[in-house]
């Protein structure tokens, strides 16, 4: 039996960051919001993305701290045993706790309804509605003034001969393994692939990374790519760039990966597991979008305008499903924006020019603003400076000078255009750079801004000082 529910201001498909931000904003305005989720409440970040991966990365980093302790006089390196099942159990407990506290409990606190079922659009462009197949049986039709598509994205794997038959891991299933693999091939050298590769390597697996483009972290600055490759090689990770996985063979449960390098040569690599980290695609299948005048793009993303409205004036989209930068903080900001635009006619937009990003390797990679190439492509004349961490007091006292800070500035005005870093705590450093970029700082202003001594953030000030001084000839705390 189908029941019909009317009088709803905002009906939301999905229950991740964008969905919750929109529902909370709508409820705070005194509006009625309903959220429909077909799977586990909370979306990618808390369940299978940011939270579990960073929890395991922190554990791997703790083990590596003992491995690397020998760099300090008087300390010896130690390789601690790994209870992998216990690590996964601890990660699961943390995820359950955060899902309850940051998602399920909030629905109760704010008073919006969370419906468990599978939603699809019905009706037509002039009169859209949602048909929901309820998880516990039956169905429900939901009619709302506005609708938000916030269904997120899912790991995507290319078609490779024998891969599906052999079986492979994604960033989701890799964190659900019952045992640590002896060897692992990671396909993809961007953020997720880099994080997963270092995670498993530091826990004790033999890891190989292949990247189809000519360098790791291929969309970061070349200096960043070189720095992180050096870290990986130093830690025993085998790296092949300009290389692709062409086929996978299996024999008695053992996988053999056929890898083709840039010169066309092929080699066979025997591995315990293959982790495919070749990107994510928006989840839009089965939503009935065509029926209500909502278009999708070449990667299945929902096509929206700058206000996040689809081709149907009553239907909006936010988060990964739009093809936007795949960060939880972008999804949250977009969800709030949709609630304002849909319910108040605000016509607001978001400015992504100072959007920071962090890859949680160790040392981590962080960036904000333009790369050198992007600035040149925009017709700007650039003056770029790179500071090696060997000139940063914090790196010296921790005896870890791996990394750098690169500043991209406009040549004539000195206006800050971008900052890129490889460093421990690069995410915190790049937050300071984000504030400076947002405020329209010049490198001279940045060079004369207070920075606490023996913090990694001081590297930002020192990098700015390279425009007018030789930092190798400065005293430790020269202003």
PDB file of C-alpha atoms in Angstrom, residues 163-296:
ATOM      1  CA  UNK A 163      40.146  -7.720 -13.080  1.00  0.00           C
ATOM      2  CA  UNK A 164      36.526  -8.362 -12.132  1.00  0.00           C
ATOM      3  CA  UNK A 165      37.037 -12.129 -12.204  1.00  0.00           C
ATOM      4  CA  UNK A 166      40.151 -11.926 -10.025  1.00  0.00           C
ATOM      5  CA  UNK A 167      38.517  -9.538  -7.588  1.00  0.00           C
ATOM      6  CA  UNK A 168      39.878  -6.222  -6.430  1.00  0.00           C
ATOM      7  CA  UNK A 169      39.730  -3.785  -3.548  1.00  0.00           C
ATOM      8  CA  UNK A 170      38.448  -0.228  -3.527  1.00  0.00           C
ATOM      9  CA  UNK A 171      39.102   2.474  -0.959  1.00  0.00           C
ATOM     10  CA  UNK A 172      35.951   1.172   0.754  1.00  0.00           C
ATOM     11  CA  UNK A 173      36.617  -2.564   0.834  1.00  0.00           C
ATOM     12  CA  UNK A 174      40.330  -2.165   1.625  1.00  0.00           C
ATOM     13  CA  UNK A 175      39.341  -0.909   5.060  1.00  0.00           C
ATOM     14  CA  UNK A 176      37.142  -3.956   5.645  1.00  0.00           C
ATOM     15  CA  UNK A 177      39.828  -6.618   5.147  1.00  0.00           C
ATOM     16  CA  UNK A 178      40.103  -9.328   7.778  1.00  0.00           C
ATOM     17  CA  UNK A 179      43.872  -9.635   7.395  1.00  0.00           C
ATOM     18  CA  UNK A 180      46.780  -7.520   6.205  1.00  0.00           C
ATOM     19  CA  UNK A 181      47.834  -8.591   2.693  1.00  0.00           C
ATOM     20  CA  UNK A 182      51.480  -9.575   2.249  1.00  0.00           C
ATOM     21  CA  UNK A 183      51.643  -7.623  -0.992  1.00  0.00           C
ATOM     22  CA  UNK A 184      49.458  -4.976  -2.584  1.00  0.00           C
ATOM     23  CA  UNK A 185      49.308  -3.336  -5.998  1.00  0.00           C
ATOM     24  CA  UNK A 186      47.718   0.118  -5.906  1.00  0.00           C
ATOM     25  CA  UNK A 187      46.388   1.304  -9.258  1.00  0.00           C
ATOM     26  CA  UNK A 188      46.277   5.101  -9.212  1.00  0.00           C
ATOM     27  CA  UNK A 189      48.718   7.628  -7.791  1.00  0.00           C
ATOM     28  CA  UNK A 190      46.406  10.463  -6.829  1.00  0.00           C
ATOM     29  CA  UNK A 191      45.205  11.326  -3.317  1.00  0.00           C
ATOM     30  CA  UNK A 192      43.325   8.139  -2.409  1.00  0.00           C
ATOM     31  CA  UNK A 193      45.897   5.841  -3.970  1.00  0.00           C
ATOM     32  CA  UNK A 194      48.755   7.601  -2.190  1.00  0.00           C
ATOM     33  CA  UNK A 195      47.046   7.463   1.195  1.00  0.00           C
ATOM     34  CA  UNK A 196      46.129   3.793   0.871  1.00  0.00           C
ATOM     35  CA  UNK A 197      49.572   2.839  -0.433  1.00  0.00           C
ATOM     36  CA  UNK A 198      51.394   4.421   2.485  1.00  0.00           C
ATOM     37  CA  UNK A 199      48.856   3.097   4.984  1.00  0.00           C
ATOM     38  CA  UNK A 200      49.407  -0.530   3.990  1.00  0.00           C
ATOM     39  CA  UNK A 201      53.156  -0.121   3.500  1.00  0.00           C
ATOM     40  CA  UNK A 202      53.578   1.288   7.001  1.00  0.00           C
ATOM     41  CA  UNK A 203      51.553  -1.575   8.448  1.00  0.00           C
ATOM     42  CA  UNK A 204      53.956  -4.040   6.830  1.00  0.00           C
ATOM     43  CA  UNK A 205      52.684  -4.903   3.341  1.00  0.00           C
ATOM     44  CA  UNK A 206      54.931  -4.869   0.269  1.00  0.00           C
ATOM     45  CA  UNK A 207      53.336  -2.134  -1.849  1.00  0.00           C
ATOM     46  CA  UNK A 208      53.679  -1.183  -5.506  1.00  0.00           C
ATOM     47  CA  UNK A 209      51.974   1.899  -6.969  1.00  0.00           C
ATOM     48  CA  UNK A 210      51.327   2.402 -10.670  1.00  0.00           C
ATOM     49  CA  UNK A 211      50.117   5.703 -12.129  1.00  0.00           C
ATOM     50  CA  UNK A 212      49.130   6.151 -15.778  1.00  0.00           C
ATOM     51  CA  UNK A 213      50.365   9.737 -15.945  1.00  0.00           C
ATOM     52  CA  UNK A 214      54.018  10.689 -15.761  1.00  0.00           C
ATOM     53  CA  UNK A 215      54.217  11.392 -12.019  1.00  0.00           C
ATOM     54  CA  UNK A 216      52.584  10.690  -8.677  1.00  0.00           C
ATOM     55  CA  UNK A 217      50.101  13.321  -7.507  1.00  0.00           C
ATOM     56  CA  UNK A 218      49.836  14.325 -11.184  1.00  0.00           C
ATOM     57  CA  UNK A 219      47.600  17.340 -10.608  1.00  0.00           C
ATOM     58  CA  UNK A 220      49.862  18.901  -7.994  1.00  0.00           C
ATOM     59  CA  UNK A 221      52.973  20.952  -8.689  1.00  0.00           C
ATOM     60  CA  UNK A 222      55.880  18.937 -10.208  1.00  0.00           C
ATOM     61  CA  UNK A 223      58.034  19.726  -7.167  1.00  0.00           C
ATOM     62  CA  UNK A 224      55.342  18.232  -4.939  1.00  0.00           C
ATOM     63  CA  UNK A 225      55.210  15.080  -7.060  1.00  0.00           C
ATOM     64  CA  UNK A 226      58.974  14.653  -6.879  1.00  0.00           C
ATOM     65  CA  UNK A 227      59.008  15.140  -3.110  1.00  0.00           C
ATOM     66  CA  UNK A 228      56.297  12.585  -2.375  1.00  0.00           C
ATOM     67  CA  UNK A 229      57.854  10.057  -4.748  1.00  0.00           C
ATOM     68  CA  UNK A 230      61.144  10.390  -2.864  1.00  0.00           C
ATOM     69  CA  UNK A 231      59.298   9.719   0.403  1.00  0.00           C
ATOM     70  CA  UNK A 232      57.629   6.613  -0.998  1.00  0.00           C
ATOM     71  CA  UNK A 233      60.836   5.205  -2.457  1.00  0.00           C
ATOM     72  CA  UNK A 234      62.655   5.881   0.816  1.00  0.00           C
ATOM     73  CA  UNK A 235      59.970   3.926   2.688  1.00  0.00           C
ATOM     74  CA  UNK A 236      60.233   0.943   0.348  1.00  0.00           C
ATOM     75  CA  UNK A 237      57.188   1.550  -1.851  1.00  0.00           C
ATOM     76  CA  UNK A 238      57.843   0.623  -5.488  1.00  0.00           C
ATOM     77  CA  UNK A 239      56.634   3.356  -7.852  1.00  0.00           C
ATOM     78  CA  UNK A 240      55.940   3.056 -11.587  1.00  0.00           C
ATOM     79  CA  UNK A 241      54.673   6.152 -13.406  1.00  0.00           C
ATOM     80  CA  UNK A 242      53.531   6.202 -17.015  1.00  0.00           C
ATOM     81  CA  UNK A 243      52.327   2.656 -16.331  1.00  0.00           C
ATOM     82  CA  UNK A 244      48.950   0.950 -16.689  1.00  0.00           C
ATOM     83  CA  UNK A 245      47.359  -2.289 -15.571  1.00  0.00           C
ATOM     84  CA  UNK A 246      46.399  -4.142 -18.772  1.00  0.00           C
ATOM     85  CA  UNK A 247      45.252  -7.521 -17.420  1.00  0.00           C
ATOM     86  CA  UNK A 248      44.957  -9.678 -14.319  1.00  0.00           C
ATOM     87  CA  UNK A 249      45.463 -13.435 -14.249  1.00  0.00           C
ATOM     88  CA  UNK A 250      44.663 -15.832 -11.410  1.00  0.00           C
ATOM     89  CA  UNK A 251      46.104 -19.216 -10.508  1.00  0.00           C
ATOM     90  CA  UNK A 252      45.152 -21.017  -7.287  1.00  0.00           C
ATOM     91  CA  UNK A 253      44.008 -17.749  -5.752  1.00  0.00           C
ATOM     92  CA  UNK A 254      47.236 -15.913  -6.540  1.00  0.00           C
ATOM     93  CA  UNK A 255      46.866 -12.800  -8.676  1.00  0.00           C
ATOM     94  CA  UNK A 256      49.304 -11.837 -11.415  1.00  0.00           C
ATOM     95  CA  UNK A 257      49.060  -8.262 -12.664  1.00  0.00           C
ATOM     96  CA  UNK A 258      50.255  -7.463 -16.172  1.00  0.00           C
ATOM     97  CA  UNK A 259      51.708  -3.951 -16.119  1.00  0.00           C
ATOM     98  CA  UNK A 260      52.627  -1.980 -19.234  1.00  0.00           C
ATOM     99  CA  UNK A 261      55.164   0.819 -18.882  1.00  0.00           C
ATOM    100  CA  UNK A 262      55.475   3.986 -20.950  1.00  0.00           C
ATOM    101  CA  UNK A 263      57.871   2.336 -23.427  1.00  0.00           C
ATOM    102  CA  UNK A 264      55.328  -0.393 -24.174  1.00  0.00           C
ATOM    103  CA  UNK A 265      57.133  -3.137 -22.273  1.00  0.00           C
ATOM    104  CA  UNK A 266      55.019  -5.504 -20.188  1.00  0.00           C
ATOM    105  CA  UNK A 267      55.915  -7.242 -16.950  1.00  0.00           C
ATOM    106  CA  UNK A 268      54.107  -9.672 -14.652  1.00  0.00           C
ATOM    107  CA  UNK A 269      53.758  -8.850 -10.972  1.00  0.00           C
ATOM    108  CA  UNK A 270      52.542 -11.422  -8.459  1.00  0.00           C
ATOM    109  CA  UNK A 271      50.428  -9.749  -5.758  1.00  0.00           C
ATOM    110  CA  UNK A 272      48.168 -10.728  -2.910  1.00  0.00           C
ATOM    111  CA  UNK A 273      45.640  -7.943  -3.488  1.00  0.00           C
ATOM    112  CA  UNK A 274      44.924  -5.236  -6.056  1.00  0.00           C
ATOM    113  CA  UNK A 275      43.495  -1.922  -4.882  1.00  0.00           C
ATOM    114  CA  UNK A 276      41.943   0.203  -7.628  1.00  0.00           C
ATOM    115  CA  UNK A 277      42.052   3.927  -6.825  1.00  0.00           C
ATOM    116  CA  UNK A 278      41.198   5.417 -10.203  1.00  0.00           C
ATOM    117  CA  UNK A 279      38.576   7.875  -9.043  1.00  0.00           C
ATOM    118  CA  UNK A 280      34.920   8.071  -8.115  1.00  0.00           C
ATOM    119  CA  UNK A 281      31.763   8.610 -10.161  1.00  0.00           C
ATOM    120  CA  UNK A 282      28.479  10.288  -9.140  1.00  0.00           C
ATOM    121  CA  UNK A 283      25.634   7.985  -8.101  1.00  0.00           C
ATOM    122  CA  UNK A 284      22.629   8.832 -10.292  1.00  0.00           C
ATOM    123  CA  UNK A 285      21.432   5.504 -11.720  1.00  0.00           C
ATOM    124  CA  UNK A 286      17.829   4.602 -10.982  1.00  0.00           C
ATOM    125  CA  UNK A 287      16.770   8.052  -9.795  1.00  0.00           C
ATOM    126  CA  UNK A 288      14.408   8.687 -12.715  1.00  0.00           C
ATOM    127  CA  UNK A 289      16.026  12.021 -13.487  1.00  0.00           C
ATOM    128  CA  UNK A 290      15.058  12.140 -17.170  1.00  0.00           C
ATOM    129  CA  UNK A 291      11.398  11.912 -16.237  1.00  0.00           C
ATOM    130  CA  UNK A 292      11.524  15.221 -14.363  1.00  0.00           C
ATOM    131  CA  UNK A 293      13.814  17.183 -16.667  1.00  0.00           C
ATOM    132  CA  UNK A 294      17.121  16.729 -14.835  1.00  0.00           C
ATOM    133  CA  UNK A 295      20.144  16.262 -17.091  1.00  0.00           C
ATOM    134  CA  UNK A 296      23.346  14.366 -16.362  1.00  0.00           C
TER     135      UNK A 296
END
